[in-house]
Tab-separated table of C-alpha atoms in Angstrom:
chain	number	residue	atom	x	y	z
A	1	UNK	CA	74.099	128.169	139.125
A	2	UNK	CA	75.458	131.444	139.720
A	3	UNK	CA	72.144	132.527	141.661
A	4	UNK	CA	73.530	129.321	144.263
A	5	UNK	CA	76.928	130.327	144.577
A	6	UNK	CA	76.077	134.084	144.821
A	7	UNK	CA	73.947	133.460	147.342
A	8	UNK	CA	76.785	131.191	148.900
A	9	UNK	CA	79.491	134.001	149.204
A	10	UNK	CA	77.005	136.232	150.913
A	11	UNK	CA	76.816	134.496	154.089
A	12	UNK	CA	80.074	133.664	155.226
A	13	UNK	CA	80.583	137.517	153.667
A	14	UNK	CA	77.765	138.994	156.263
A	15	UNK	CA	79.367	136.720	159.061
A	16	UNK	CA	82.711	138.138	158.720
A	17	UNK	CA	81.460	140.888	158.865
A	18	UNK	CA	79.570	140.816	162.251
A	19	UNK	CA	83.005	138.762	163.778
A	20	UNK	CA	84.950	142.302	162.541
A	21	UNK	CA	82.398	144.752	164.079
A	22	UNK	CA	82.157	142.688	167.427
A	23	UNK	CA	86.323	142.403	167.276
A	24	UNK	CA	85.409	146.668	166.663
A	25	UNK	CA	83.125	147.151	169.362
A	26	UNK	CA	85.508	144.636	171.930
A	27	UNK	CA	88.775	146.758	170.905
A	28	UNK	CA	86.834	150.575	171.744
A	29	UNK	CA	85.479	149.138	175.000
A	30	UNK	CA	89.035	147.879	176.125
A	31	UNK	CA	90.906	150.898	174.919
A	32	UNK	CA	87.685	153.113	177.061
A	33	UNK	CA	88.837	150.170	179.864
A	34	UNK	CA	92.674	151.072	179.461
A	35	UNK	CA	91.978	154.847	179.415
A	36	UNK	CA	89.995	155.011	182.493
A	37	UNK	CA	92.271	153.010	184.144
A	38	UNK	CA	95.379	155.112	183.269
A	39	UNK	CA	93.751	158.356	184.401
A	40	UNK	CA	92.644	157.075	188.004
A	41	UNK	CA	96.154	155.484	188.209
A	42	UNK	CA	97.472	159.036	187.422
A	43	UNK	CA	95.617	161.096	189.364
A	44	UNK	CA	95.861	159.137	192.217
A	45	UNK	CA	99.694	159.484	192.279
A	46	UNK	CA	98.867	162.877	192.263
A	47	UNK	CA	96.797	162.980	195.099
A	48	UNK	CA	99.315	160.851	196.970
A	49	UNK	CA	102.126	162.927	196.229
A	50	UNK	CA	100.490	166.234	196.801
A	51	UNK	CA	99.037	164.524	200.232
A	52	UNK	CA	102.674	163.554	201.023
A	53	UNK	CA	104.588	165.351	203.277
């Protein structure tokens, strides 16, 4: 009996915790996403208002 119901808390256990390292791995490639995009957005106001007259 508690063989069975040990073995039944380790699955959902182990599939939680692939859902919270994919959720991990999703939220450091958006923030890498974000960051990039915020430092090509910056320089190129740079360049555009160095380039102005």
């Amino acid at each position: 009996m508690s063989s069975s119901s040990g073995c039944w808390f380790v699955l959902p256990h182990n599939s939680s915790l692939e859902i919270l390292s994919g959720q991990r791995i999703l939220k450091i490639f958006l923030r890498q996403v974000l960051m990039k995009t915020c430092i090509f957005f910056m320089v190129l106001t740079v360049v555009l208002q160095v380039s102005a007259p």
